[in-house]
PDB file of C-alpha atoms in Angstrom:
ATOM      1  CA  LEU A   1      15.468   4.547  22.495  1.00  0.00           C
ATOM      2  CA  GLY A   2      16.015   1.666  20.187  1.00  0.00           C
ATOM      3  CA  ILE A   3      15.174   3.655  17.141  1.00  0.00           C
ATOM      4  CA  THR A   4      17.377   2.815  14.203  1.00  0.00           C
ATOM      5  CA  MET A   5      15.675   4.532  11.374  1.00  0.00           C
ATOM      6  CA  VAL A   6      13.292   7.291  10.532  1.00  0.00           C
ATOM      7  CA  HIS A   7      10.872   7.796   7.801  1.00  0.00           C
ATOM      8  CA  LEU A   8      10.547  11.466   7.012  1.00  0.00           C
ATOM      9  CA  HIS A   9       7.789  13.616   5.426  1.00  0.00           C
ATOM     10  CA  ALA A  10       8.179  17.234   4.779  1.00  0.00           C
ATOM     11  CA  ARG A  11       5.447  19.990   5.081  1.00  0.00           C
ATOM     12  CA  LYS A  12       4.928  23.386   3.716  1.00  0.00           C
ATOM     13  CA  PRO A  13       4.282  26.135   6.157  1.00  0.00           C
ATOM     14  CA  ASP A  14       0.472  25.766   5.655  1.00  0.00           C
ATOM     15  CA  GLY A  15       0.813  21.901   6.589  1.00  0.00           C
ATOM     16  CA  THR A  16       0.489  20.533   3.019  1.00  0.00           C
ATOM     17  CA  PRO A  17       2.924  17.804   2.011  1.00  0.00           C
ATOM     18  CA  SER A  18       5.994  18.803   0.129  1.00  0.00           C
ATOM     19  CA  SER A  19       8.506  17.004  -1.985  1.00  0.00           C
ATOM     20  CA  GLU A  20      10.887  20.000  -2.248  1.00  0.00           C
ATOM     21  CA  ALA A  21      14.618  19.503  -1.190  1.00  0.00           C
ATOM     22  CA  ALA A  22      14.295  22.829   0.372  1.00  0.00           C
ATOM     23  CA  ASP A  23      11.420  21.725   2.811  1.00  0.00           C
ATOM     24  CA  TYR A  24      13.524  18.435   3.538  1.00  0.00           C
ATOM     25  CA  ALA A  25      16.793  20.312   4.170  1.00  0.00           C
ATOM     26  CA  PRO A  26      16.243  21.502   7.652  1.00  0.00           C
ATOM     27  CA  ILE A  27      14.833  18.256   8.686  1.00  0.00           C
ATOM     28  CA  ILE A  28      17.527  16.157   7.477  1.00  0.00           C
ATOM     29  CA  GLU A  29      20.396  18.636   8.702  1.00  0.00           C
ATOM     30  CA  GLY A  30      18.682  18.551  12.075  1.00  0.00           C
ATOM     31  CA  VAL A  31      18.390  14.706  12.463  1.00  0.00           C
ATOM     32  CA  ARG A  32      21.956  14.312  11.226  1.00  0.00           C
ATOM     33  CA  LYS A  33      23.238  16.866  13.733  1.00  0.00           C
ATOM     34  CA  HIS A  34      21.570  15.415  16.586  1.00  0.00           C
ATOM     35  CA  CYS A  35      21.170  11.678  15.774  1.00  0.00           C
ATOM     36  CA  PRO A  36      24.065  10.911  13.274  1.00  0.00           C
ATOM     37  CA  GLU A  37      23.722   7.190  13.854  1.00  0.00           C
ATOM     38  CA  LEU A  38      20.072   6.966  12.350  1.00  0.00           C
ATOM     39  CA  VAL A  39      19.272   5.658   9.037  1.00  0.00           C
ATOM     40  CA  LEU A  40      17.334   8.449   7.162  1.00  0.00           C
ATOM     41  CA  CYS A  41      14.542   7.524   4.807  1.00  0.00           C
ATOM     42  CA  ALA A  42      12.797  10.376   2.839  1.00  0.00           C
ATOM     43  CA  SER A  43       9.182   9.928   1.574  1.00  0.00           C
ATOM     44  CA  LEU A  44       8.767   9.887  -2.223  1.00  0.00           C
ATOM     45  CA  SER A  45       4.969   9.671  -1.790  1.00  0.00           C
ATOM     46  CA  GLY A  46       2.668   9.960  -4.746  1.00  0.00           C
ATOM     47  CA  ARG A  47      -0.259  11.622  -2.910  1.00  0.00           C
ATOM     48  CA  THR A  48       0.338  14.950  -4.065  1.00  0.00           C
ATOM     49  CA  VAL A  49       2.878  14.875  -6.816  1.00  0.00           C
ATOM     50  CA  SER A  50       2.896  12.532  -9.811  1.00  0.00           C
ATOM     51  CA  ASP A  51       6.188  13.316 -11.513  1.00  0.00           C
ATOM     52  CA  PRO A  52       8.940  10.857 -10.354  1.00  0.00           C
ATOM     53  CA  GLY A  53      11.660  13.413 -10.889  1.00  0.00           C
ATOM     54  CA  THR A  54       9.815  15.982  -8.538  1.00  0.00           C
ATOM     55  CA  ARG A  55       9.077  13.138  -6.000  1.00  0.00           C
ATOM     56  CA  ALA A  56      12.762  12.280  -6.087  1.00  0.00           C
ATOM     57  CA  GLU A  57      14.085  15.873  -5.484  1.00  0.00           C
ATOM     58  CA  VAL A  58      14.955  15.154  -1.835  1.00  0.00           C
ATOM     59  CA  LEU A  59      17.391  12.497  -2.808  1.00  0.00           C
ATOM     60  CA  THR A  60      19.851  15.331  -3.713  1.00  0.00           C
ATOM     61  CA  LEU A  61      20.038  15.792   0.097  1.00  0.00           C
ATOM     62  CA  LYS A  62      21.575  12.184   0.169  1.00  0.00           C
ATOM     63  CA  PRO A  63      19.236  10.402   2.531  1.00  0.00           C
ATOM     64  CA  ASP A  64      20.110   6.766   3.268  1.00  0.00           C
ATOM     65  CA  MET A  65      16.810   5.612   1.969  1.00  0.00           C
ATOM     66  CA  GLY A  66      13.667   6.712  -0.021  1.00  0.00           C
ATOM     67  CA  SER A  67      10.213   5.156   0.289  1.00  0.00           C
ATOM     68  CA  LEU A  68       9.058   2.985  -2.793  1.00  0.00           C
ATOM     69  CA  THR A  69       5.463   2.235  -2.514  1.00  0.00           C
ATOM     70  CA  LEU A  70       4.925  -0.653  -4.876  1.00  0.00           C
ATOM     71  CA  SER A  71       1.652   0.109  -6.402  1.00  0.00           C
ATOM     72  CA  SER A  72      -1.372   2.659  -6.289  1.00  0.00           C
ATOM     73  CA  LEU A  73      -3.643   2.392  -3.531  1.00  0.00           C
ATOM     74  CA  ASN A  74      -6.629   4.052  -2.011  1.00  0.00           C
ATOM     75  CA  PHE A  75      -7.005   5.647   1.434  1.00  0.00           C
ATOM     76  CA  VAL A  76     -10.269   6.629   2.820  1.00  0.00           C
ATOM     77  CA  GLN A  77     -10.338  10.027   1.189  1.00  0.00           C
ATOM     78  CA  GLN A  78      -7.464   9.992  -1.366  1.00  0.00           C
ATOM     79  CA  ALA A  79      -5.394   7.860  -3.609  1.00  0.00           C
ATOM     80  CA  SER A  80      -1.706   7.350  -3.717  1.00  0.00           C
ATOM     81  CA  VAL A  81      -0.914   6.964  -7.507  1.00  0.00           C
ATOM     82  CA  ASN A  82       2.175   5.034  -8.316  1.00  0.00           C
ATOM     83  CA  ALA A  83       2.235   3.808 -12.049  1.00  0.00           C
ATOM     84  CA  PRO A  84       4.600   1.053 -12.899  1.00  0.00           C
ATOM     85  CA  ALA A  85       6.735   3.358 -14.894  1.00  0.00           C
ATOM     86  CA  THR A  86       7.150   5.741 -12.077  1.00  0.00           C
ATOM     87  CA  ILE A  87       7.944   2.832  -9.581  1.00  0.00           C
ATOM     88  CA  VAL A  88      10.624   1.918 -11.920  1.00  0.00           C
ATOM     89  CA  GLU A  89      11.985   5.383 -12.437  1.00  0.00           C
ATOM     90  CA  LEU A  90      12.004   6.094  -8.731  1.00  0.00           C
ATOM     91  CA  ALA A  91      13.862   2.760  -8.208  1.00  0.00           C
ATOM     92  CA  ARG A  92      16.516   3.926 -10.766  1.00  0.00           C
ATOM     93  CA  LEU A  93      16.848   7.361  -9.221  1.00  0.00           C
ATOM     94  CA  MET A  94      17.435   5.863  -5.854  1.00  0.00           C
ATOM     95  CA  HIS A  95      19.893   3.646  -7.242  1.00  0.00           C
ATOM     96  CA  GLU A  96      21.789   6.673  -8.961  1.00  0.00           C
ATOM     97  CA  ALA A  97      21.725   8.580  -5.709  1.00  0.00           C
ATOM     98  CA  GLY A  98      23.036   5.608  -3.672  1.00  0.00           C
ATOM     99  CA  ALA A  99      19.720   5.675  -1.463  1.00  0.00           C
ATOM    100  CA  ARG A 100      18.302   2.101  -0.750  1.00  0.00           C
ATOM    101  CA  PRO A 101      14.548   1.672  -1.281  1.00  0.00           C
ATOM    102  CA  GLU A 102      12.208   1.305   1.711  1.00  0.00           C
ATOM    103  CA  LEU A 103       9.918  -1.004   0.106  1.00  0.00           C
ATOM    104  CA  GLU A 104       6.326  -0.233   1.225  1.00  0.00           C
ATOM    105  CA  VAL A 105       3.722  -3.022   0.920  1.00  0.00           C
ATOM    106  CA  PHE A 106      -0.012  -2.578   1.723  1.00  0.00           C
ATOM    107  CA  ASP A 107      -1.364  -5.773  -0.054  1.00  0.00           C
ATOM    108  CA  LEU A 108      -0.408  -8.932  -1.701  1.00  0.00           C
ATOM    109  CA  GLY A 109      -0.185  -7.312  -5.158  1.00  0.00           C
ATOM    110  CA  MET A 110       2.635  -5.120  -3.962  1.00  0.00           C
ATOM    111  CA  VAL A 111       4.627  -8.239  -2.933  1.00  0.00           C
ATOM    112  CA  ASN A 112       4.067  -9.710  -6.476  1.00  0.00           C
ATOM    113  CA  TYR A 113       5.327  -6.505  -7.975  1.00  0.00           C
ATOM    114  CA  LEU A 114       8.266  -6.520  -5.682  1.00  0.00           C
ATOM    115  CA  ASN A 115       9.238  -9.937  -6.906  1.00  0.00           C
ATOM    116  CA  TYR A 116       8.766  -8.819 -10.642  1.00  0.00           C
ATOM    117  CA  LEU A 117      11.085  -5.784  -9.900  1.00  0.00           C
ATOM    118  CA  ILE A 118      13.533  -8.163  -8.392  1.00  0.00           C
ATOM    119  CA  GLN A 119      13.294 -10.576 -11.534  1.00  0.00           C
ATOM    120  CA  LYS A 120      14.013  -7.662 -13.699  1.00  0.00           C
ATOM    121  CA  GLU A 121      16.863  -6.735 -11.483  1.00  0.00           C
ATOM    122  CA  TRP A 122      15.478  -3.140 -11.148  1.00  0.00           C
ATOM    123  CA  ILE A 123      16.109  -3.462  -7.212  1.00  0.00           C
ATOM    124  CA  GLN A 124      18.907  -5.415  -5.671  1.00  0.00           C
ATOM    125  CA  PRO A 125      19.225  -6.954  -2.090  1.00  0.00           C
ATOM    126  CA  PRO A 126      19.335  -6.322   0.692  1.00  0.00           C
ATOM    127  CA  PHE A 127      15.541  -5.752   0.801  1.00  0.00           C
ATOM    128  CA  TYR A 128      13.889  -3.657   3.522  1.00  0.00           C
ATOM    129  CA  VAL A 129      10.234  -4.161   3.540  1.00  0.00           C
ATOM    130  CA  ASN A 130       7.486  -2.272   5.659  1.00  0.00           C
ATOM    131  CA  LEU A 131       4.247  -4.188   5.733  1.00  0.00           C
ATOM    132  CA  ILE A 132       1.613  -1.549   6.493  1.00  0.00           C
ATOM    133  CA  VAL A 133      -1.721  -3.270   7.468  1.00  0.00           C
ATOM    134  CA  GLY A 134      -5.099  -1.808   8.250  1.00  0.00           C
ATOM    135  CA  ASN A 135      -5.688   0.455   5.321  1.00  0.00           C
ATOM    136  CA  ILE A 136      -9.176   0.215   4.099  1.00  0.00           C
ATOM    137  CA  ALA A 137      -8.144  -0.995   0.620  1.00  0.00           C
ATOM    138  CA  GLY A 138      -5.341  -3.290   1.748  1.00  0.00           C
ATOM    139  CA  ALA A 139      -4.195  -6.128   4.086  1.00  0.00           C
ATOM    140  CA  GLN A 140      -5.543  -6.273   7.460  1.00  0.00           C
ATOM    141  CA  LEU A 141      -3.959  -7.323  10.900  1.00  0.00           C
ATOM    142  CA  ASN A 142      -4.768 -10.976  10.850  1.00  0.00           C
ATOM    143  CA  ALA A 143      -2.857 -14.182  10.654  1.00  0.00           C
ATOM    144  CA  GLY A 144      -4.110 -15.119   7.126  1.00  0.00           C
ATOM    145  CA  HIS A 145      -3.012 -11.749   5.435  1.00  0.00           C
ATOM    146  CA  LEU A 146       0.284 -11.674   7.333  1.00  0.00           C
ATOM    147  CA  ALA A 147       1.170 -15.339   6.389  1.00  0.00           C
ATOM    148  CA  ALA A 148       0.411 -14.597   2.716  1.00  0.00           C
ATOM    149  CA  LEU A 149       2.421 -11.369   2.746  1.00  0.00           C
ATOM    150  CA  GLN A 150       5.578 -12.930   4.361  1.00  0.00           C
ATOM    151  CA  ARG A 151       5.287 -16.250   2.390  1.00  0.00           C
ATOM    152  CA  ASP A 152       5.899 -14.312  -0.961  1.00  0.00           C
ATOM    153  CA  LEU A 153       8.553 -11.908   0.306  1.00  0.00           C
ATOM    154  CA  PRO A 154      12.163 -12.534  -1.074  1.00  0.00           C
ATOM    155  CA  GLU A 155      14.299 -14.559   1.002  1.00  0.00           C
ATOM    156  CA  GLY A 156      16.354 -12.712   3.570  1.00  0.00           C
ATOM    157  CA  ALA A 157      14.312  -9.675   3.505  1.00  0.00           C
ATOM    158  CA  LEU A 158      14.219  -7.616   6.642  1.00  0.00           C
ATOM    159  CA  ILE A 159      10.702  -6.881   7.633  1.00  0.00           C
ATOM    160  CA  ALA A 160       8.924  -4.104   9.603  1.00  0.00           C
ATOM    161  CA  LEU A 161       5.403  -3.970  10.565  1.00  0.00           C
ATOM    162  CA  GLY A 162       2.953  -1.105  10.993  1.00  0.00           C
ATOM    163  CA  GLY A 163      -0.636  -0.502  11.601  1.00  0.00           C
ATOM    164  CA  ILE A 164      -2.758   2.256  10.458  1.00  0.00           C
ATOM    165  CA  GLY A 165      -4.955   3.940  13.171  1.00  0.00           C
ATOM    166  CA  GLN A 166      -6.398   1.740  15.838  1.00  0.00           C
ATOM    167  CA  GLN A 167      -4.358  -1.184  14.496  1.00  0.00           C
ATOM    168  CA  GLN A 168      -0.997   0.368  15.341  1.00  0.00           C
ATOM    169  CA  LEU A 169      -0.568  -1.068  18.846  1.00  0.00           C
ATOM    170  CA  ASP A 170      -1.567  -4.578  17.910  1.00  0.00           C
ATOM    171  CA  ALA A 171       0.649  -4.341  14.903  1.00  0.00           C
ATOM    172  CA  HIS A 172       3.425  -3.405  17.048  1.00  0.00           C
ATOM    173  CA  LEU A 173       2.977  -6.301  19.483  1.00  0.00           C
ATOM    174  CA  THR A 174       2.569  -8.721  16.682  1.00  0.00           C
ATOM    175  CA  ALA A 175       6.021  -7.522  15.094  1.00  0.00           C
ATOM    176  CA  LEU A 176       7.722  -7.982  18.278  1.00  0.00           C
ATOM    177  CA  GLY A 177       6.307 -11.464  18.615  1.00  0.00           C
ATOM    178  CA  LEU A 178       7.406 -12.546  15.204  1.00  0.00           C
ATOM    179  CA  GLY A 179      11.059 -10.818  15.657  1.00  0.00           C
ATOM    180  CA  TRP A 180      10.198  -8.210  12.996  1.00  0.00           C
ATOM    181  CA  GLY A 181      11.059  -4.382  13.238  1.00  0.00           C
ATOM    182  CA  VAL A 182       8.337  -2.137  14.480  1.00  0.00           C
ATOM    183  CA  ARG A 183       7.180   0.897  12.283  1.00  0.00           C
ATOM    184  CA  VAL A 184       5.437   3.618  14.523  1.00  0.00           C
ATOM    185  CA  GLY A 185       4.220   7.090  13.702  1.00  0.00           C
ATOM    186  CA  LEU A 186       2.486   6.691  10.426  1.00  0.00           C
ATOM    187  CA  GLU A 187       1.301  10.099   9.060  1.00  0.00           C
ATOM    188  CA  GLY A 188      -2.395  10.707   8.383  1.00  0.00           C
ATOM    189  CA  VAL A 189      -3.853   8.495   5.776  1.00  0.00           C
ATOM    190  CA  GLY A 190      -7.359   9.589   5.837  1.00  0.00           C
TER     191      GLY A 190
END
């Protein structure tokens, strides 16, 4: 109840992450069948695959959105590598496929890069931004970090807030208090 969008990750039968359209197809088909009104966002994560064409294979299934993490970042046990050329290429591939970018922001540098992409006209409004806080190498759930992130977001951006691990509930309550969207169900980031 109240869900308007889903952010999907596919897995291989052994549980490892997948970027293959064949692994996403039954998920997307099932969600479209049972919840046709939901906005579907497919992950284009860089945790296990570096090639942007491979990461974007799921766009052939016509999701409404694709995730676009705006820089590389470290988690506790692994990195998500997103080189500038990869980010630009993923944005181009999403545009060609008719998918909007779900702009994933873990720290202030990613907001700066978002504004650079806008200045270069590599992405266009409307902008949907997920602020993800609580990562060991990123912004935290406190007033100073949230204010800095929000201050530099593009005018009129739609904002959702999610917290990692134990920060999730407090992030949800904060988002509700600020009138932002609530992002729930983050995948494991250890």
